[in-house]
Tab-separated table of C-alpha atoms in Angstrom:
chain	number	residue	atom	x	y	z
A	105	UNK	CA	-15.532	18.734	-12.577
A	106	UNK	CA	-16.133	22.545	-12.420
A	107	UNK	CA	-19.888	21.999	-12.084
A	108	UNK	CA	-19.313	19.499	-9.296
A	109	UNK	CA	-16.955	21.884	-7.459
A	110	UNK	CA	-19.530	24.652	-7.696
A	111	UNK	CA	-22.194	22.405	-6.180
A	112	UNK	CA	-19.747	21.326	-3.501
A	113	UNK	CA	-19.085	24.928	-2.427
A	114	UNK	CA	-22.749	25.957	-2.632
A	115	UNK	CA	-24.130	23.291	-0.316
A	116	UNK	CA	-21.244	22.745	2.065
A	117	UNK	CA	-20.615	26.329	3.211
A	118	UNK	CA	-23.676	26.690	5.521
A	119	UNK	CA	-22.720	23.590	7.476
A	120	UNK	CA	-19.602	24.890	9.126
A	121	UNK	CA	-18.727	27.682	11.542
A	122	UNK	CA	-15.971	28.536	9.078
A	123	UNK	CA	-16.479	28.734	5.360
A	124	UNK	CA	-14.886	25.794	3.568
A	125	UNK	CA	-12.398	28.208	2.082
A	126	UNK	CA	-11.375	29.332	5.559
A	127	UNK	CA	-11.255	25.726	6.792
A	128	UNK	CA	-9.050	24.678	3.888
A	129	UNK	CA	-6.797	27.703	4.465
A	130	UNK	CA	-6.498	26.832	8.149
A	131	UNK	CA	-5.592	23.231	7.272
A	132	UNK	CA	-2.939	24.460	4.844
A	133	UNK	CA	-1.502	26.823	7.439
A	134	UNK	CA	-1.300	24.096	10.095
A	135	UNK	CA	0.058	21.463	7.704
A	136	UNK	CA	2.823	23.709	6.416
A	137	UNK	CA	3.702	24.742	9.964
A	138	UNK	CA	4.616	21.132	10.842
A	139	UNK	CA	6.566	20.381	7.638
A	140	UNK	CA	9.861	20.451	9.546
A	141	UNK	CA	8.449	17.904	12.008
A	142	UNK	CA	7.320	15.665	9.156
A	143	UNK	CA	10.843	15.633	7.744
A	144	UNK	CA	12.382	15.038	11.176
A	145	UNK	CA	10.018	12.124	11.917
A	146	UNK	CA	10.400	10.582	8.491
A	147	UNK	CA	14.198	10.690	8.580
A	148	UNK	CA	14.369	9.290	12.106
A	149	UNK	CA	12.159	6.360	11.087
A	150	UNK	CA	14.215	5.927	7.904
A	151	UNK	CA	17.358	5.540	10.007
A	152	UNK	CA	15.648	3.017	12.293
A	153	UNK	CA	13.753	0.642	9.956
A	154	UNK	CA	12.187	-2.593	11.171
A	155	UNK	CA	10.964	-5.622	9.231
A	156	UNK	CA	7.383	-6.928	9.061
A	157	UNK	CA	5.895	-7.963	12.419
A	158	UNK	CA	9.046	-6.658	14.123
A	159	UNK	CA	8.154	-2.937	14.208
A	160	UNK	CA	8.466	-2.715	18.010
A	161	UNK	CA	10.413	0.558	18.295
A	162	UNK	CA	8.444	2.078	15.421
A	163	UNK	CA	5.192	1.315	17.242
A	164	UNK	CA	6.521	2.855	20.462
A	165	UNK	CA	7.577	5.984	18.553
A	166	UNK	CA	4.114	6.320	16.992
A	167	UNK	CA	2.233	5.707	20.248
A	168	UNK	CA	4.327	8.302	22.091
A	169	UNK	CA	3.601	11.032	19.532
A	170	UNK	CA	-0.109	10.218	19.359
A	171	UNK	CA	-0.363	10.513	23.139
A	172	UNK	CA	1.461	13.854	23.011
A	173	UNK	CA	-1.288	15.022	20.618
A	174	UNK	CA	-3.971	14.011	23.127
A	175	UNK	CA	-5.177	11.039	21.113
A	176	UNK	CA	-6.428	7.795	22.645
A	177	UNK	CA	-4.021	4.971	21.800
A	178	UNK	CA	-4.587	1.230	21.428
A	179	UNK	CA	-1.466	-0.939	21.116
A	180	UNK	CA	-0.314	-3.514	20.273
A	181	UNK	CA	-2.804	-4.411	17.557
A	182	UNK	CA	-1.899	-7.202	15.119
A	183	UNK	CA	1.414	-7.763	16.963
A	184	UNK	CA	3.047	-4.343	16.618
A	185	UNK	CA	0.353	-2.070	15.174
A	186	UNK	CA	-1.001	1.106	16.715
A	187	UNK	CA	-4.475	2.614	16.492
A	188	UNK	CA	-5.234	6.185	17.535
A	189	UNK	CA	-8.787	7.392	18.143
A	190	UNK	CA	-9.808	11.048	18.053
A	191	UNK	CA	-13.407	11.937	18.944
A	192	UNK	CA	-14.693	15.236	17.641
A	193	UNK	CA	-16.772	17.720	19.580
A	194	UNK	CA	-19.878	16.830	17.567
A	195	UNK	CA	-21.422	13.522	16.453
A	196	UNK	CA	-20.730	12.228	12.968
A	197	UNK	CA	-19.251	9.393	10.923
A	198	UNK	CA	-16.214	7.277	11.789
A	199	UNK	CA	-13.386	7.878	9.312
A	200	UNK	CA	-10.259	5.705	9.193
A	201	UNK	CA	-6.887	6.824	7.843
A	202	UNK	CA	-4.154	4.233	7.336
A	203	UNK	CA	-0.354	4.175	7.125
A	204	UNK	CA	1.929	1.126	6.918
A	205	UNK	CA	5.041	0.736	9.076
A	206	UNK	CA	7.407	-1.989	7.866
A	207	UNK	CA	10.687	-1.895	5.941
A	208	UNK	CA	12.375	-4.360	3.572
A	209	UNK	CA	15.473	-6.628	3.641
A	210	UNK	CA	17.477	-4.405	1.255
A	211	UNK	CA	20.869	-2.703	1.673
A	212	UNK	CA	20.540	1.020	1.051
A	213	UNK	CA	22.784	2.651	-1.564
A	214	UNK	CA	21.457	6.212	-1.412
A	215	UNK	CA	23.983	8.808	-0.298
A	216	UNK	CA	21.947	10.666	2.320
A	217	UNK	CA	22.948	11.636	5.879
A	218	UNK	CA	20.050	9.607	7.319
A	219	UNK	CA	20.951	6.440	5.417
A	220	UNK	CA	20.022	3.163	7.108
A	221	UNK	CA	22.817	0.933	8.388
A	222	UNK	CA	20.464	-1.354	10.316
A	223	UNK	CA	20.621	-5.137	10.081
A	224	UNK	CA	18.112	-7.670	11.343
A	225	UNK	CA	17.200	-11.339	11.098
A	226	UNK	CA	15.094	-12.510	8.173
A	227	UNK	CA	14.317	-16.189	7.588
A	228	UNK	CA	17.291	-17.264	9.686
A	229	UNK	CA	19.798	-14.916	8.058
A	230	UNK	CA	21.237	-11.536	9.042
A	231	UNK	CA	20.142	-9.000	6.433
A	232	UNK	CA	20.374	-5.224	5.879
A	233	UNK	CA	17.105	-3.323	6.382
A	234	UNK	CA	15.846	-0.283	4.491
A	235	UNK	CA	12.655	1.723	4.063
A	236	UNK	CA	12.662	1.115	0.312
A	237	UNK	CA	8.962	1.727	-0.296
A	238	UNK	CA	8.251	4.980	1.527
A	239	UNK	CA	6.444	3.632	4.583
A	240	UNK	CA	8.562	5.979	6.712
A	241	UNK	CA	6.936	8.936	4.946
A	242	UNK	CA	3.473	7.402	5.376
A	243	UNK	CA	4.004	7.215	9.142
A	244	UNK	CA	5.217	10.818	9.292
A	245	UNK	CA	2.278	12.149	7.283
A	246	UNK	CA	-0.307	10.292	9.362
A	247	UNK	CA	1.328	11.448	12.611
A	248	UNK	CA	1.191	14.994	11.254
A	249	UNK	CA	-2.456	14.545	10.292
A	250	UNK	CA	-3.228	13.347	13.814
A	251	UNK	CA	-1.542	16.402	15.314
A	252	UNK	CA	-3.388	18.825	13.018
A	253	UNK	CA	-6.806	17.210	13.487
A	254	UNK	CA	-6.335	17.051	17.255
A	255	UNK	CA	-5.691	20.794	17.277
A	256	UNK	CA	-8.998	21.238	15.386
A	257	UNK	CA	-10.967	18.819	17.544
A	258	UNK	CA	-13.689	21.375	18.312
A	259	UNK	CA	-14.513	21.655	14.616
A	260	UNK	CA	-14.671	17.861	14.078
A	261	UNK	CA	-18.052	16.171	13.641
A	262	UNK	CA	-17.384	12.481	14.163
A	263	UNK	CA	-14.482	10.193	15.009
A	264	UNK	CA	-11.150	9.647	13.258
A	265	UNK	CA	-9.223	6.383	13.524
A	266	UNK	CA	-5.519	6.534	12.742
A	267	UNK	CA	-4.421	3.044	11.698
A	268	UNK	CA	-0.676	2.370	11.777
A	269	UNK	CA	-0.406	-1.092	10.258
A	270	UNK	CA	2.527	-3.503	10.422
A	271	UNK	CA	3.556	-6.117	7.863
A	272	UNK	CA	2.155	-4.608	4.657
A	273	UNK	CA	5.095	-6.227	2.866
A	274	UNK	CA	3.816	-9.609	4.146
A	275	UNK	CA	4.564	-11.206	7.503
A	276	UNK	CA	7.274	-13.854	7.874
A	277	UNK	CA	6.314	-17.389	6.820
A	278	UNK	CA	3.972	-19.154	9.234
A	279	UNK	CA	2.939	-15.852	10.887
A	280	UNK	CA	-0.271	-13.854	10.573
A	281	UNK	CA	0.013	-10.149	9.967
A	282	UNK	CA	-0.826	-7.081	7.945
A	283	UNK	CA	-4.293	-5.762	7.135
A	284	UNK	CA	-6.042	-9.160	7.500
A	285	UNK	CA	-4.852	-9.491	11.101
A	286	UNK	CA	-5.711	-5.855	11.857
A	287	UNK	CA	-9.247	-6.542	10.629
A	288	UNK	CA	-9.398	-9.843	12.509
A	289	UNK	CA	-8.510	-7.998	15.725
A	290	UNK	CA	-11.332	-5.490	15.198
A	291	UNK	CA	-9.684	-2.359	13.798
A	292	UNK	CA	-12.691	-1.686	11.549
A	293	UNK	CA	-15.113	-2.076	14.470
A	294	UNK	CA	-15.753	-0.536	17.907
A	295	UNK	CA	-16.528	2.045	16.671
A	296	UNK	CA	-17.476	0.737	13.240
A	297	UNK	CA	-15.649	2.504	10.413
A	298	UNK	CA	-17.865	4.199	7.818
A	299	UNK	CA	-15.132	5.002	5.292
A	300	UNK	CA	-11.366	4.582	4.968
A	301	UNK	CA	-8.699	6.570	3.114
A	302	UNK	CA	-5.064	5.740	2.400
A	303	UNK	CA	-2.185	7.066	0.335
A	304	UNK	CA	1.126	5.802	-0.998
A	305	UNK	CA	4.181	7.887	-1.840
A	306	UNK	CA	5.352	7.274	-5.416
A	307	UNK	CA	8.953	7.768	-6.533
A	308	UNK	CA	7.996	8.330	-10.186
A	309	UNK	CA	5.398	11.087	-9.615
A	310	UNK	CA	6.605	14.658	-9.047
A	311	UNK	CA	6.256	16.047	-5.512
A	312	UNK	CA	3.019	17.859	-4.753
A	313	UNK	CA	0.934	15.877	-7.241
A	314	UNK	CA	-1.764	13.298	-6.468
A	315	UNK	CA	-2.860	10.589	-8.903
A	316	UNK	CA	-5.861	8.265	-8.499
A	317	UNK	CA	-8.106	5.844	-10.321
A	318	UNK	CA	-11.767	4.974	-9.628
A	319	UNK	CA	-12.598	1.258	-9.477
A	320	UNK	CA	-9.809	-1.318	-9.755
A	321	UNK	CA	-6.595	0.552	-9.007
A	322	UNK	CA	-3.904	-1.878	-7.809
A	323	UNK	CA	-3.537	-5.578	-8.565
A	324	UNK	CA	-4.270	-8.637	-6.509
A	325	UNK	CA	-1.140	-10.538	-5.521
A	326	UNK	CA	-0.965	-14.338	-5.473
A	327	UNK	CA	2.340	-16.010	-4.629
A	328	UNK	CA	3.204	-19.486	-5.846
A	329	UNK	CA	5.691	-22.186	-4.957
A	330	UNK	CA	6.223	-25.027	-7.447
A	331	UNK	CA	8.316	-28.077	-6.628
A	332	UNK	CA	9.288	-30.054	-9.732
A	333	UNK	CA	10.338	-33.632	-8.996
A	334	UNK	CA	12.337	-35.557	-11.596
A	335	UNK	CA	15.018	-38.231	-11.422
A	336	UNK	CA	18.642	-37.537	-10.618
A	337	UNK	CA	21.505	-38.659	-12.857
A	338	UNK	CA	25.057	-37.816	-13.858
A	339	UNK	CA	25.292	-34.599	-15.841
A	340	UNK	CA	27.077	-36.511	-18.585
A	341	UNK	CA	24.154	-38.903	-19.101
A	342	UNK	CA	20.910	-36.895	-18.894
A	343	UNK	CA	18.966	-39.672	-20.647
A	344	UNK	CA	19.367	-41.748	-17.467
A	345	UNK	CA	17.323	-39.241	-15.463
A	346	UNK	CA	14.506	-36.689	-15.704
A	347	UNK	CA	15.949	-33.191	-15.481
A	348	UNK	CA	13.758	-30.994	-13.220
A	349	UNK	CA	15.718	-27.859	-14.159
A	350	UNK	CA	14.874	-28.227	-17.860
A	351	UNK	CA	11.251	-28.979	-16.953
A	352	UNK	CA	11.190	-25.849	-14.759
A	353	UNK	CA	12.488	-23.766	-17.672
A	354	UNK	CA	9.696	-25.116	-19.875
A	355	UNK	CA	7.124	-24.284	-17.188
A	356	UNK	CA	8.429	-20.701	-16.938
A	357	UNK	CA	8.122	-20.349	-20.715
A	358	UNK	CA	4.614	-21.797	-20.540
A	359	UNK	CA	3.618	-19.152	-17.991
A	360	UNK	CA	4.523	-16.381	-20.414
A	361	UNK	CA	2.263	-17.969	-23.013
A	362	UNK	CA	-0.599	-17.708	-20.505
A	363	UNK	CA	-0.016	-13.956	-20.439
A	364	UNK	CA	0.693	-13.359	-24.131
A	365	UNK	CA	-1.606	-15.901	-25.775
A	366	UNK	CA	-4.363	-17.000	-23.392
A	367	UNK	CA	-5.545	-13.899	-21.504
A	368	UNK	CA	-7.584	-11.066	-23.021
A	369	UNK	CA	-5.277	-8.236	-22.000
A	370	UNK	CA	-7.591	-5.562	-23.366
A	371	UNK	CA	-9.779	-6.222	-20.312
A	372	UNK	CA	-7.042	-5.863	-17.689
A	373	UNK	CA	-3.302	-6.493	-17.281
A	374	UNK	CA	-1.883	-9.834	-16.116
A	375	UNK	CA	1.661	-10.447	-14.867
A	376	UNK	CA	3.301	-13.777	-13.969
A	377	UNK	CA	6.825	-13.514	-12.579
A	378	UNK	CA	9.184	-16.237	-11.364
A	379	UNK	CA	11.474	-14.420	-8.960
A	380	UNK	CA	13.481	-17.242	-7.442
A	381	UNK	CA	14.573	-20.728	-8.531
A	382	UNK	CA	16.537	-23.312	-6.556
A	383	UNK	CA	17.901	-26.533	-7.981
A	384	UNK	CA	21.079	-28.545	-8.037
A	385	UNK	CA	24.345	-28.598	-6.091
A	386	UNK	CA	27.065	-28.705	-8.785
A	387	UNK	CA	27.587	-28.540	-12.523
A	388	UNK	CA	27.842	-32.265	-13.283
A	389	UNK	CA	24.874	-33.518	-11.241
A	390	UNK	CA	21.288	-33.482	-12.484
A	391	UNK	CA	19.250	-33.069	-9.280
A	392	UNK	CA	16.078	-34.838	-8.292
A	393	UNK	CA	14.176	-31.642	-7.512
A	394	UNK	CA	13.925	-28.002	-8.532
A	395	UNK	CA	11.817	-25.390	-6.781
A	396	UNK	CA	10.581	-22.058	-8.082
A	397	UNK	CA	8.845	-19.110	-6.432
A	398	UNK	CA	6.867	-16.336	-8.061
A	399	UNK	CA	3.936	-13.951	-8.084
A	400	UNK	CA	0.762	-13.478	-10.156
A	401	UNK	CA	-0.822	-10.037	-10.564
A	402	UNK	CA	-4.348	-9.467	-11.879
A	403	UNK	CA	-6.870	-6.615	-11.774
A	404	UNK	CA	-10.069	-8.557	-12.362
A	405	UNK	CA	-11.397	-11.262	-10.013
A	406	UNK	CA	-12.663	-13.529	-12.834
A	407	UNK	CA	-9.358	-13.267	-14.657
A	408	UNK	CA	-7.534	-13.997	-11.410
A	409	UNK	CA	-9.412	-17.273	-10.945
A	410	UNK	CA	-8.767	-18.231	-14.578
A	411	UNK	CA	-5.035	-17.424	-14.371
A	412	UNK	CA	-4.567	-19.417	-11.171
A	413	UNK	CA	-6.133	-22.490	-12.790
A	414	UNK	CA	-3.968	-22.067	-15.888
A	415	UNK	CA	-0.788	-21.717	-13.832
A	416	UNK	CA	-1.556	-24.924	-11.977
A	417	UNK	CA	-2.520	-26.856	-15.132
A	418	UNK	CA	0.448	-25.563	-17.128
A	419	UNK	CA	2.957	-26.605	-14.464
A	420	UNK	CA	1.409	-30.017	-13.889
A	421	UNK	CA	0.915	-30.935	-17.566
A	422	UNK	CA	4.365	-29.802	-18.715
A	423	UNK	CA	5.935	-31.791	-15.890
A	424	UNK	CA	3.776	-34.823	-16.708
A	425	UNK	CA	4.788	-34.668	-20.391
A	426	UNK	CA	8.429	-35.089	-19.331
A	427	UNK	CA	7.783	-37.820	-16.807
A	428	UNK	CA	8.178	-35.465	-13.857
A	429	UNK	CA	5.659	-34.149	-11.341
A	430	UNK	CA	4.900	-30.586	-10.251
A	431	UNK	CA	3.533	-29.799	-6.808
A	432	UNK	CA	1.894	-26.347	-7.035
A	433	UNK	CA	0.975	-24.217	-4.015
A	434	UNK	CA	-0.658	-20.798	-4.475
A	435	UNK	CA	-1.231	-18.345	-1.611
A	436	UNK	CA	-3.384	-15.239	-1.888
A	437	UNK	CA	-1.553	-12.217	-0.457
A	438	UNK	CA	-3.816	-9.326	-1.415
A	439	UNK	CA	-7.065	-8.585	-3.196
A	440	UNK	CA	-7.530	-6.034	-5.956
A	441	UNK	CA	-7.325	-2.577	-4.382
A	442	UNK	CA	-10.704	-1.201	-5.369
A	443	UNK	CA	-11.636	2.473	-5.048
A	444	UNK	CA	-15.351	3.012	-4.477
A	445	UNK	CA	-16.357	5.051	-7.531
A	446	UNK	CA	-19.038	7.112	-5.775
A	447	UNK	CA	-16.623	7.935	-2.955
A	448	UNK	CA	-13.899	8.976	-5.399
A	449	UNK	CA	-16.332	11.252	-7.233
A	450	UNK	CA	-17.508	12.777	-3.964
A	451	UNK	CA	-14.027	13.415	-2.534
A	452	UNK	CA	-12.129	14.722	-5.577
A	453	UNK	CA	-12.766	18.367	-4.589
A	454	UNK	CA	-10.904	17.674	-1.335
A	455	UNK	CA	-7.828	16.564	-3.265
A	456	UNK	CA	-8.147	19.550	-5.600
A	457	UNK	CA	-7.829	21.798	-2.541
A	458	UNK	CA	-4.956	19.795	-1.090
A	459	UNK	CA	-2.884	20.018	-4.297
A	460	UNK	CA	-4.117	23.357	-5.660
A	461	UNK	CA	-5.451	21.396	-8.627
A	462	UNK	CA	-2.291	19.357	-9.236
A	463	UNK	CA	-3.939	15.953	-9.583
A	464	UNK	CA	-4.985	13.579	-12.296
A	465	UNK	CA	-6.429	10.182	-13.094
A	466	UNK	CA	-3.995	7.385	-13.988
A	467	UNK	CA	-4.052	3.859	-15.358
A	468	UNK	CA	-4.204	0.856	-13.068
A	469	UNK	CA	-1.093	-0.426	-11.316
A	470	UNK	CA	0.227	-4.000	-11.238
A	471	UNK	CA	1.785	-3.423	-7.831
A	472	UNK	CA	-0.298	-4.705	-4.918
A	473	UNK	CA	-1.425	-3.363	-1.551
A	474	UNK	CA	-3.029	-5.104	1.405
A	475	UNK	CA	-5.036	-1.904	1.926
A	476	UNK	CA	-7.382	-3.817	-0.392
A	477	UNK	CA	-8.712	-5.847	2.548
A	478	UNK	CA	-10.073	-2.745	4.308
A	479	UNK	CA	-12.214	-2.107	1.238
A	480	UNK	CA	-14.175	-5.282	1.990
A	481	UNK	CA	-15.349	-3.700	5.257
A	482	UNK	CA	-16.106	-0.118	4.243
A	483	UNK	CA	-15.987	2.122	1.144
A	484	UNK	CA	-12.322	2.872	0.458
A	485	UNK	CA	-10.246	5.392	-1.499
A	486	UNK	CA	-6.498	4.862	-2.001
A	487	UNK	CA	-4.333	7.256	-4.024
A	488	UNK	CA	-0.721	8.100	-4.935
A	489	UNK	CA	1.218	11.128	-3.699
A	490	UNK	CA	4.299	12.242	-5.607
A	491	UNK	CA	7.746	11.915	-4.082
A	492	UNK	CA	9.986	12.517	-7.116
A	493	UNK	CA	12.084	15.724	-7.103
A	494	UNK	CA	10.798	18.404	-9.465
A	495	UNK	CA	12.160	18.243	-12.965
A	496	UNK	CA	13.381	14.630	-12.838
A	497	UNK	CA	12.609	12.108	-15.561
A	498	UNK	CA	10.195	9.468	-14.157
A	499	UNK	CA	11.828	6.839	-16.372
A	500	UNK	CA	15.133	7.407	-14.564
A	501	UNK	CA	13.771	7.725	-11.024
A	502	UNK	CA	14.750	4.750	-8.800
A	503	UNK	CA	11.932	2.262	-8.386
A	504	UNK	CA	10.344	1.072	-5.163
A	505	UNK	CA	11.866	-2.010	-3.517
A	506	UNK	CA	15.356	-1.160	-4.799
A	507	UNK	CA	18.582	-0.174	-3.034
A	508	UNK	CA	18.530	3.255	-4.726
A	509	UNK	CA	14.937	4.134	-3.796
A	510	UNK	CA	14.686	7.831	-2.985
A	511	UNK	CA	11.964	10.354	-2.300
A	512	UNK	CA	12.004	14.122	-1.893
A	513	UNK	CA	10.391	14.820	1.496
A	514	UNK	CA	10.107	18.609	1.066
A	515	UNK	CA	6.339	18.499	0.394
A	516	UNK	CA	5.056	15.861	2.794
A	517	UNK	CA	2.640	18.480	4.099
A	518	UNK	CA	0.553	17.892	0.946
A	519	UNK	CA	-0.299	14.425	2.281
A	520	UNK	CA	-1.389	15.976	5.580
A	521	UNK	CA	-3.532	18.505	3.724
A	522	UNK	CA	-5.117	15.713	1.698
A	523	UNK	CA	-6.047	13.628	4.727
A	524	UNK	CA	-7.372	16.620	6.707
A	525	UNK	CA	-9.487	17.939	3.828
A	526	UNK	CA	-10.886	14.455	3.213
A	527	UNK	CA	-11.869	14.153	6.874
A	528	UNK	CA	-13.559	17.542	7.214
A	529	UNK	CA	-15.314	17.404	3.834
A	530	UNK	CA	-16.602	13.861	4.315
A	531	UNK	CA	-17.876	14.674	7.803
A	532	UNK	CA	-19.538	17.829	6.510
A	533	UNK	CA	-21.357	15.974	3.744
A	534	UNK	CA	-22.466	13.145	6.027
A	535	UNK	CA	-23.776	15.462	8.743
A	536	UNK	CA	-25.500	17.733	6.242
A	537	UNK	CA	-29.302	17.963	6.605
A	538	UNK	CA	-31.067	16.009	3.861
A	539	UNK	CA	-32.697	19.108	2.414
A	540	UNK	CA	-29.234	20.589	1.819
A	541	UNK	CA	-28.125	17.515	-0.102
A	542	UNK	CA	-30.543	18.126	-2.968
A	543	UNK	CA	-28.626	19.049	-6.056
A	544	UNK	CA	-25.480	17.146	-5.117
């Protein structure tokens, strides 16, 4: 990496009115100067969470602050999304930066003064709402990035798109949303995006640190619904019926054999989880039907196709062996989040500057992100930013999507530094005369 950093400094310096060292120092100064704003914005959004495709007030908040920074605003996009466009003083590439906006139907347990007490409607029920995955911090960091880059507009060579995306956690049933709808409505076009960057706060990585992985980084996510149909009977005479609950239990066990005995896990991880099961009305009645819901995570497209076929066959054949039937429906939610390896290699020096060298490569992640869809339209780089308080044990830090989820927001400016350095360094390299690129 040292050789690469030396080349980076040698060829990039002549391109800018400032030296890259001065530019990076200016970015750091501006990012740290708005740290108090980042905390204020993040905590306000945390107190006012909104569910997927219902981020109306969040979108208004974002649009207002972008306009205050002198940035062109397009809204609504994909129902509640917001896109900001900042044109630099000089021509250059179009760079997109993305943050997600939605919260989750979880009741917050953290004892903080900005704790959420919001409730909303979800699938016909009134539920508590919480930012339990850090999207509030993503919004704050991208708003801060927009403010900093707008103040440096005269040094920008190109255009920056700030994408504030709703429904990353999946839209409600029977609704479109998230990254696919943003793309469908043209967010990667007019002007056409050349490259896109995104980050995710991580509750088990210490604050100030960035972790990344070239290539496949986060898993694809396929959700399944399986309806097992048997024959009802009295609970005292199970031989008179076909018990769909027992059949469902056998299917769940069969799924774990797919993972442990049928997939070559040395190639990539595979996860099959049944997260919900409905069946029966009382203890002495064997029902006619049982329904289960779950998710499949893979990090290789060929393995994904194989696993989906095995899930379907396993459910259908086990049900058939008991005289029942299994109706299997599988919906693709996200693709594998793939980091363009050449782009990662090119942009690592930017993250070195943003973290003062506090970064490292990590293993792949079985969590999923619909950021993956943007990578089908332009080279993409998605990375993790630490949100765990210093000195904590990662094994004991509350996980994402839980009532105790917590992040330390005292170093959100590192995310702003990362985005700003990525923008200026990428623009510099893409507007560099060809003769200066020799040796890169």
